[in-house]
Coordinates of C-alpha atoms in Angstrom, one line a residue:
X1 CA -26.6 -2.5 -4.2
X2 CA -28.8 -4.7 -6.4
X3 CA -26.1 -4.8 -9.1
X4 CA -23.8 -6.9 -7.0
X5 CA -20.8 -4.6 -7.4
X6 CA -17.7 -6.0 -5.7
X7 CA -15.2 -3.3 -6.7
X8 CA -16.1 0.4 -6.5
X9 CA -13.9 3.4 -7.3
X10 CA -15.5 6.8 -6.5
X11 CA -13.7 10.1 -7.4
X12 CA -16.1 13.0 -6.6
X13 CA -15.6 16.7 -7.2
X14 CA -18.1 18.4 -4.9
X15 CA -18.8 21.8 -3.5
X16 CA -17.6 22.6 0.0
X17 CA -19.7 21.0 2.7
X18 CA -20.2 17.7 4.6
X19 CA -21.4 14.7 2.7
X20 CA -22.8 11.3 3.9
X21 CA -22.7 8.6 1.3
X22 CA -25.7 6.3 0.9
X23 CA -25.5 3.6 3.6
X24 CA -25.8 0.9 0.9
X25 CA -22.3 1.7 -0.3
X26 CA -20.9 0.6 3.1
X27 CA -23.3 -2.3 4.0
X28 CA -23.5 -4.0 0.6
X29 CA -22.6 -7.7 1.0
X30 CA -21.0 -8.0 -2.4
X31 CA -18.7 -4.9 -2.1
X32 CA -15.2 -6.0 -1.3
X33 CA -13.0 -3.2 -2.6
X34 CA -13.7 0.5 -2.1
X35 CA -11.6 3.4 -3.2
X36 CA -12.9 6.9 -2.3
X37 CA -11.6 10.3 -3.3
X38 CA -13.7 13.3 -2.4
X39 CA -12.2 16.6 -3.6
X40 CA -13.1 19.7 -1.5
X41 CA -15.9 18.0 0.4
X42 CA -15.9 16.5 3.9
X43 CA -16.8 12.9 4.4
X44 CA -19.0 11.8 7.3
X45 CA -19.1 8.0 7.8
X46 CA -22.2 6.1 8.8
X47 CA -22.7 5.1 12.4
X48 CA -21.1 1.6 12.8
X49 CA -24.4 -0.2 13.6
X50 CA -23.9 -3.1 11.3
X51 CA -21.2 -5.2 9.6
X52 CA -19.4 -4.1 6.4
X53 CA -17.9 -6.8 4.1
X54 CA -15.3 -4.5 2.6
X55 CA -11.8 -6.2 2.5
X56 CA -9.8 -3.4 0.9
X57 CA -10.4 0.3 1.7
X58 CA -8.5 3.2 0.1
X59 CA -9.2 6.7 1.1
X60 CA -7.4 9.5 -0.7
X61 CA -7.5 13.3 -0.9
X62 CA -10.4 13.3 1.5
X63 CA -11.3 15.3 4.6
X64 CA -13.0 13.1 7.2
X65 CA -15.2 14.3 10.0
X66 CA -13.4 14.0 13.3
X67 CA -14.2 10.9 15.4
X68 CA -16.0 8.7 13.0
X69 CA -13.3 6.9 11.1
X70 CA -11.7 5.0 14.0
X71 CA -15.0 3.6 15.3
X72 CA -16.0 2.6 11.8
X73 CA -12.8 0.6 11.3
X74 CA -13.0 -1.0 14.8
X75 CA -16.6 -2.0 14.9
X76 CA -17.9 -2.2 11.3
X77 CA -15.0 -3.4 9.1
X78 CA -14.6 -6.8 10.5
X79 CA -13.4 -8.4 7.3
X80 CA -10.9 -5.6 6.4
X81 CA -7.5 -6.9 5.2
X82 CA -6.0 -3.9 3.5
X83 CA -6.3 -0.2 4.6
X84 CA -4.7 2.7 2.8
X85 CA -4.9 6.4 3.6
X86 CA -3.3 9.0 1.3
X87 CA -3.5 12.8 1.9
X88 CA -6.3 12.4 4.5
X89 CA -7.1 15.6 6.5
X90 CA -9.5 16.7 9.2
X91 CA -8.3 14.1 11.8
X92 CA -5.8 14.9 14.5
X93 CA -6.2 11.6 16.3
X94 CA -7.0 8.2 14.9
X95 CA -7.5 5.2 17.2
X96 CA -8.7 1.8 16.0
X97 CA -8.3 -1.9 16.5
X98 CA -8.7 -4.8 14.0
X99 CA -8.6 -8.5 14.2
X100 CA -8.4 -9.0 10.5
X101 CA -6.2 -6.2 9.0
X102 CA -3.0 -7.5 7.3
X103 CA -1.7 -4.5 5.4
X104 CA -1.7 -0.8 6.5
X105 CA -0.4 2.2 4.5
X106 CA -0.6 5.8 5.7
X107 CA 0.9 8.4 3.3
X108 CA 1.1 12.2 3.4
X109 CA -1.4 12.7 6.3
X110 CA -1.2 15.2 9.2
X111 CA -2.1 13.0 12.1
X112 CA -0.9 14.1 15.6
X113 CA -1.8 10.9 17.4
X114 CA -2.0 7.3 16.0
X115 CA -3.1 4.5 18.3
X116 CA -3.3 1.3 16.4
X117 CA -3.9 -2.3 17.7
X118 CA -3.8 -4.9 15.0
X119 CA -2.9 -8.4 16.1
X120 CA -2.5 -10.0 12.6
X121 CA -0.9 -7.0 10.8
X122 CA 1.9 -8.2 8.5
X123 CA 3.0 -5.0 6.7
X124 CA 2.9 -1.4 7.8
X125 CA 4.1 1.5 5.7
X126 CA 4.2 5.0 7.3
X127 CA 5.3 7.6 4.8
X128 CA 4.9 11.2 6.2
X129 CA 2.0 10.1 8.3
X130 CA 2.5 13.1 10.7
X131 CA 3.3 15.6 8.0
X132 CA 3.1 19.2 9.3
X133 CA 1.9 18.1 12.8
X134 CA 3.5 19.9 15.7
X135 CA 2.6 17.3 18.3
X136 CA 3.1 13.7 17.3
X137 CA 2.8 10.2 18.9
X138 CA 2.5 6.7 17.7
X139 CA 1.2 3.8 19.8
X140 CA 1.4 0.4 18.1
X141 CA 0.4 -3.0 19.1
X142 CA 1.3 -5.4 16.2
X143 CA 3.0 -8.4 17.7
X144 CA 3.0 -10.3 14.4
X145 CA 4.3 -7.6 12.1
X146 CA 6.7 -8.9 9.4
X147 CA 7.6 -5.8 7.4
X148 CA 8.0 -2.2 8.7
X149 CA 8.6 0.8 6.4
X150 CA 8.7 4.1 8.2
X151 CA 9.8 7.4 6.6
X152 CA 9.2 11.0 7.8
X153 CA 9.8 12.6 11.2
X154 CA 10.4 11.1 14.5
X155 CA 7.5 10.9 17.0
X156 CA 6.9 9.8 20.5
X157 CA 6.6 6.1 20.0
X158 CA 5.2 3.4 22.2
X159 CA 5.2 -0.3 21.2
X160 CA 3.1 -2.6 23.2
X161 CA 4.9 -5.8 22.4
X162 CA 8.2 -6.8 20.9
X163 CA 7.7 -7.7 17.2
X164 CA 9.2 -11.1 17.3
X165 CA 8.2 -12.0 13.8
X166 CA 9.8 -8.9 12.2
X167 CA 11.9 -9.7 9.2
X168 CA 12.4 -6.5 7.2
X169 CA 12.7 -2.9 8.6
X170 CA 13.3 0.4 6.7
X171 CA 13.8 3.5 8.8
X172 CA 14.4 6.9 7.3
X173 CA 13.4 9.4 10.0
X174 CA 14.6 12.8 10.9
X175 CA 14.1 15.2 13.8
X176 CA 13.8 18.9 13.7
X177 CA 16.2 20.8 15.9
X178 CA 13.6 22.1 18.3
X179 CA 12.0 18.7 18.8
X180 CA 12.9 16.5 21.8
X181 CA 11.1 13.1 21.6
X182 CA 11.7 10.0 23.7
X183 CA 13.3 7.6 21.2
X184 CA 14.2 4.8 23.6
X185 CA 11.6 2.3 22.5
X186 CA 12.3 2.4 18.7
X187 CA 15.3 0.1 18.4
X188 CA 14.1 -2.4 21.0
X189 CA 10.9 -2.8 19.1
X190 CA 12.8 -3.9 16.0
X191 CA 15.5 -5.9 17.8
X192 CA 14.5 -9.2 16.1
X193 CA 14.6 -7.9 12.5
X194 CA 16.8 -9.8 10.1
X195 CA 17.1 -7.1 7.4
X196 CA 17.5 -3.4 8.2
X197 CA 17.9 -0.4 6.0
X198 CA 18.6 2.7 8.0
X199 CA 19.6 6.3 7.1
X200 CA 22.1 8.7 8.7
X201 CA 19.1 11.0 9.5
X202 CA 17.8 8.2 11.8
X203 CA 21.1 7.3 13.4
X204 CA 22.1 10.8 14.5
X205 CA 19.1 11.5 16.8
X206 CA 19.3 8.0 18.2
X207 CA 23.0 8.7 19.1
X208 CA 22.2 12.1 20.6
X209 CA 19.4 10.6 22.7
X210 CA 21.7 8.0 24.2
X211 CA 20.1 5.0 22.4
X212 CA 23.4 3.8 20.8
X213 CA 25.1 1.4 20.7
X214 CA 22.2 -1.0 20.6
X215 CA 22.7 -4.8 20.3
X216 CA 20.6 -6.3 17.5
X217 CA 19.7 -9.9 18.1
X218 CA 19.1 -11.5 14.7
X219 CA 20.4 -9.1 12.1
X220 CA 21.6 -10.7 8.9
X221 CA 21.8 -7.8 6.4
X222 CA 22.4 -4.1 7.0
X223 CA 22.0 -1.4 4.4
X224 CA 23.4 1.9 5.8
X225 CA 22.3 4.9 3.7
X226 CA 24.6 7.9 4.1
X227 CA 22.5 10.9 3.0
X228 CA 23.6 14.3 4.3
X229 CA 21.4 17.3 4.3
X230 CA 22.8 20.7 3.3
X231 CA 23.0 21.9 7.0
X232 CA 24.4 18.6 8.4
X233 CA 27.7 16.7 8.5
X234 CA 28.2 13.0 9.2
X235 CA 30.1 12.4 12.5
X236 CA 32.3 9.3 12.4
X237 CA 31.8 8.5 16.1
X238 CA 28.1 8.2 15.6
X239 CA 28.4 5.7 12.8
X240 CA 31.0 3.7 14.9
X241 CA 28.6 3.7 17.9
X242 CA 25.8 2.2 15.7
X243 CA 28.1 -0.4 14.2
X244 CA 29.2 -1.6 17.6
X245 CA 25.7 -3.1 18.0
X246 CA 26.1 -5.5 15.0
X247 CA 25.7 -9.2 16.0
X248 CA 27.6 -12.2 14.8
X249 CA 24.6 -13.2 12.7
X250 CA 25.4 -10.4 10.2
X251 CA 26.3 -11.7 6.8
X252 CA 26.0 -8.7 4.5
X253 CA 26.9 -5.1 5.1
X254 CA 26.1 -2.5 2.4
X255 CA 27.3 1.1 2.9
X256 CA 26.0 3.5 0.3
X257 CA 25.7 7.2 -0.2
X258 CA 23.3 9.3 -2.3
X259 CA 24.4 11.9 -4.7
X260 CA 25.5 14.2 -1.9
X261 CA 29.1 14.1 -0.7
X262 CA 29.9 11.4 1.9
X263 CA 32.1 13.7 4.1
X264 CA 32.8 11.3 6.9
X265 CA 34.7 8.9 4.8
X266 CA 37.4 11.6 4.4
X267 CA 38.2 10.9 8.1
X268 CA 38.3 7.1 8.1
X269 CA 39.3 4.1 6.0
X270 CA 37.3 0.9 5.3
X271 CA 39.3 -2.2 4.4
X272 CA 37.8 -5.3 3.0
X273 CA 40.1 -8.3 3.1
X274 CA 39.1 -11.9 3.5
X275 CA 35.8 -11.3 5.2
X276 CA 37.4 -8.7 7.6
X277 CA 36.1 -5.2 7.9
X278 CA 38.2 -2.7 9.9
X279 CA 37.0 0.9 10.6
X280 CA 39.8 3.3 11.8
X281 CA 38.9 6.4 13.7
X282 CA 41.0 7.9 16.5
X283 CA 37.9 8.4 18.7
X284 CA 36.9 4.8 18.7
X285 CA 38.8 1.4 18.8
X286 CA 39.0 -0.5 15.6
X287 CA 35.9 -2.5 14.9
X288 CA 36.5 -5.9 13.3
X289 CA 33.6 -8.0 11.9
X290 CA 35.3 -11.2 11.0
X291 CA 32.0 -13.0 10.4
X292 CA 30.7 -10.7 7.6
X293 CA 30.8 -12.5 4.3
X294 CA 30.0 -9.6 1.9
X295 CA 30.9 -5.9 2.0
X296 CA 29.6 -3.4 -0.4
X297 CA 30.8 0.2 -0.5
X298 CA 29.3 2.4 -3.2
X299 CA 30.7 5.6 -4.6
X300 CA 32.9 6.6 -1.7
X301 CA 36.0 8.8 -1.7
X302 CA 38.8 7.7 0.5
X303 CA 42.1 9.4 1.5
X304 CA 44.9 9.2 -0.9
X305 CA 47.1 7.1 1.4
X306 CA 44.4 4.5 1.8
X307 CA 45.2 0.9 1.0
X308 CA 44.2 -0.4 -2.4
X309 CA 41.7 -2.8 -0.8
X310 CA 39.7 0.2 0.4
X311 CA 38.3 1.1 -3.0
X312 CA 34.6 0.5 -3.7
X313 CA 33.6 -3.0 -4.3
X314 CA 32.4 -6.4 -2.9
X315 CA 34.3 -8.4 -0.4
X316 CA 34.8 -12.1 -0.8

């Protein structure tokens, strides 16, 4: 491009068919940011015969020709730092590697297989990356990952290395009744995280698969989100099994529910008194976390004979 463009946003409404953009768009030395939206048309990427200088790539509402995207990322985008896919179709499998990528977001796509090897990746956000897919698997090699945000459905997951640098993890995953995935590698992969937000939807399949209790190693804050679907009921024993894995490093425990009823609290009592949390349930021994400094319980309904300390609030 002779005009030395460094930021290009293309939103194209085209007739049905396959389109190959001019090669100058991809090989221009000045171009650093590219956002591409191709409504109705199918995008064919150029053969990765050269080096692209793009640092931030955002593909949205675009159908991509099978097989070209992974090779293009792996071999041509050697300066890529940020990659974002939103509502990408046409690809069942995406496999790529990168020695420069720092941030990855995949939102509302229908991949069946993701195989990603990114040594320097810092933040990964998967939001319905396997939407509508019947066969799903994720293979991830990201040893330096710091932030993980994963929402959607469970998949077969394989993590090449433990993510020793992981600081923040958000898991809100659910499993359809007919699905039977191997979930054994999920919690070990995030064992080093210091902050965890996890939903009831995620805990239940982990318990049913025999993955709980799991001993976290460096957890400092836990945000437990109690969200119940219309055809589901929270089981106290499953929550108790998850809480058994909390380490002595934990300093803050936040238990909150959404607008839906938090049914399981009708069967148990939480007491906050001088940094002590006691959970009572006849199916499990009392769990005491004497090292927890702060307890938050939001919008819960306890039994009428509960002690006054059991009302919602913050521990000392």
